[in-house]
Coordinates of C-alpha atoms in Angstrom, one line a residue:
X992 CA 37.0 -10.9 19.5
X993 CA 36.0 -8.1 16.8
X994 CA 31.9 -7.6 16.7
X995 CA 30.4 -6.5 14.4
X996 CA 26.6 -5.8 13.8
X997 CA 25.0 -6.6 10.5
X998 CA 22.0 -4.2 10.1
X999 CA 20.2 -5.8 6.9
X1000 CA 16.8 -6.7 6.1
X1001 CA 16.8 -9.6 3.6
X1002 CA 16.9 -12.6 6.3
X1003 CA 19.4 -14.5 3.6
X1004 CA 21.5 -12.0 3.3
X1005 CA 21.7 -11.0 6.5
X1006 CA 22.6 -14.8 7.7
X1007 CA 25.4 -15.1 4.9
X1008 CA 27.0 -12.0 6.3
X1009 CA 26.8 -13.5 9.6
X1010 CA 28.2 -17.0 9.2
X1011 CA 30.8 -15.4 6.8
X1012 CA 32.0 -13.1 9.5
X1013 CA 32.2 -15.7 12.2
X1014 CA 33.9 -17.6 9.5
X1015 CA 36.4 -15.4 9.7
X1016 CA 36.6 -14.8 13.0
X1017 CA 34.0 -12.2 14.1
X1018 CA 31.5 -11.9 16.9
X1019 CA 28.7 -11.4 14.7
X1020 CA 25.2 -10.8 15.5
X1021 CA 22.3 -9.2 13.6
X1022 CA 18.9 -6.6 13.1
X1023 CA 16.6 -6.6 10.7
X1024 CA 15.9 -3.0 11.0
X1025 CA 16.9 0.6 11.4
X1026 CA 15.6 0.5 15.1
X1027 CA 16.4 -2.7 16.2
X1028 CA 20.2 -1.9 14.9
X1029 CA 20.0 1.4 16.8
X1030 CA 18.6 -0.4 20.0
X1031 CA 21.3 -3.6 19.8
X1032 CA 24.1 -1.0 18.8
X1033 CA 22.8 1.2 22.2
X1034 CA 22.9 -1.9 24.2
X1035 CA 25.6 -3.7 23.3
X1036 CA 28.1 -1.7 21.2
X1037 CA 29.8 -3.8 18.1
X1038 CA 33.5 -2.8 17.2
X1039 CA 31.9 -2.2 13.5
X1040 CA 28.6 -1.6 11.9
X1041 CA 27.5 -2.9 8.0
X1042 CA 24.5 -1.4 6.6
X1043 CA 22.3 -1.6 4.0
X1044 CA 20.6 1.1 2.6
X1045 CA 17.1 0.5 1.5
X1046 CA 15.8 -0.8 4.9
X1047 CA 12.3 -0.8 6.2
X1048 CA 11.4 2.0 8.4
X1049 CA 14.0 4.2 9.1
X1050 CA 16.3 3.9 6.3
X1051 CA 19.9 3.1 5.8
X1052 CA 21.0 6.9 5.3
X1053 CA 19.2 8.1 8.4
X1054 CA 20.7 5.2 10.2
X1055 CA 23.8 6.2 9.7
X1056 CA 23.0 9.9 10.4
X1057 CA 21.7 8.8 14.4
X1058 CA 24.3 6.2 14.8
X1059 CA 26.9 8.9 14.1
X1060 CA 25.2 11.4 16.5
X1061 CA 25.9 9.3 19.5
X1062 CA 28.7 7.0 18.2
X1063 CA 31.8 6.7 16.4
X1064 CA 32.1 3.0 15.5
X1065 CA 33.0 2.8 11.9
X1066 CA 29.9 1.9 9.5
X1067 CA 30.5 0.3 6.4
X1068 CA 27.6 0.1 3.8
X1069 CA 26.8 -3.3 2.4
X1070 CA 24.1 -2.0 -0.6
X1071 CA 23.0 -3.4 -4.1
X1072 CA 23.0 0.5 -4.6
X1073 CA 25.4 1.5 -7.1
X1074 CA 24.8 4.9 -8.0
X1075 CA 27.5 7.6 -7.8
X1076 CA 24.7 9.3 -5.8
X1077 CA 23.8 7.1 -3.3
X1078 CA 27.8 6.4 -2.5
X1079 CA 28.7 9.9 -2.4
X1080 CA 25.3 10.3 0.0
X1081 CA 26.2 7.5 1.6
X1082 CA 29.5 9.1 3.2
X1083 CA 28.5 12.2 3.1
X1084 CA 25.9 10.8 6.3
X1085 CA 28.4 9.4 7.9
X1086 CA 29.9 6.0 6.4
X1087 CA 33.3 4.9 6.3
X1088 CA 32.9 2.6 3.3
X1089 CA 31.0 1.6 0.9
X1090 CA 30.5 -2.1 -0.8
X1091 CA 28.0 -3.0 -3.6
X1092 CA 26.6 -6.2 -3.7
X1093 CA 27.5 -9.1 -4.1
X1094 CA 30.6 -8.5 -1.7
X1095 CA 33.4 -10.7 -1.2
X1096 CA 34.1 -11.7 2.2
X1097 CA 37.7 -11.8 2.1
X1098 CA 37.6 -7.9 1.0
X1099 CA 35.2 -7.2 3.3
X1100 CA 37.0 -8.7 6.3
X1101 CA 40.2 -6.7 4.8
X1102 CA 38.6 -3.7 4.8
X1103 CA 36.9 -3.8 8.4
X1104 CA 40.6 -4.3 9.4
X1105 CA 42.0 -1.5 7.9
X1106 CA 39.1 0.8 9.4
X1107 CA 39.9 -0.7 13.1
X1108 CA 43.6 -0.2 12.6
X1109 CA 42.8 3.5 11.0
X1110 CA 40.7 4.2 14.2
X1111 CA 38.2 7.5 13.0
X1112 CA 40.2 10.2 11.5
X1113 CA 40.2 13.7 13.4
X1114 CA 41.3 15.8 10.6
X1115 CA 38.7 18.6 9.7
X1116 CA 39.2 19.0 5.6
X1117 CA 40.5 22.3 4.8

């Protein structure tokens, strides 16, 4: 079965994300924080991170940045944050994808999916 860790700070939120993804068939489990996503993701690696931005603490962006130093799961970036700057940021750190909120569970599932048959690309851009 797929994991996948749900790194978001709004206790709602972050519960609908996880029933929806066992709904459809995920191991999901959750953190509420930057750090506690970092330390659940170090101790028991998911197959696929989604993150939300503005987190307390250590926020999403350098989240993604230290998760990337050490790992190459694919991170997808679950964020009411629709700014062309914050997407392009965003990726730029080291996302995969990017989904504003309110998502759709069926697209999100599709596009976790895609990323785990993808695998991470090792093309260096020209």
């Amino acid at each position: 079965m797929t994991a996948v860790l749900v790194i978001e700070d709004d206790d709602r939120i972050r519960l609908a994300l996880l029933l929806a993804l066992e709904e459809e068939g995920y191991a999901a489990y959750g953190a509420g924080t930057a750090e506690e996503g970092l330390r659940r993701q170090r101790e028991t690696p998911a197959d696929s991170v989604l993150i939300d931005l503005m987190l307390p603490g250590i926020d999403g962006f350098e989240c993604i940045r230290q998760l990337r130093r050490d790992d190459d799961v694919p991170i997808v970036v679950v964020s009411a944050r629709d700014d062309t700057h914050d997407i392009v940021a965003a990726l730029e750190a080291g996302a995969d994808d990017y989904l504003v909120k309110p998502v759709a569970i069926k697209e999100l599932s599709a596009r976790l999916r895609a990323l785990r048959r993808r695998g991470r690309s090792t093309m260096v851009p020209a």
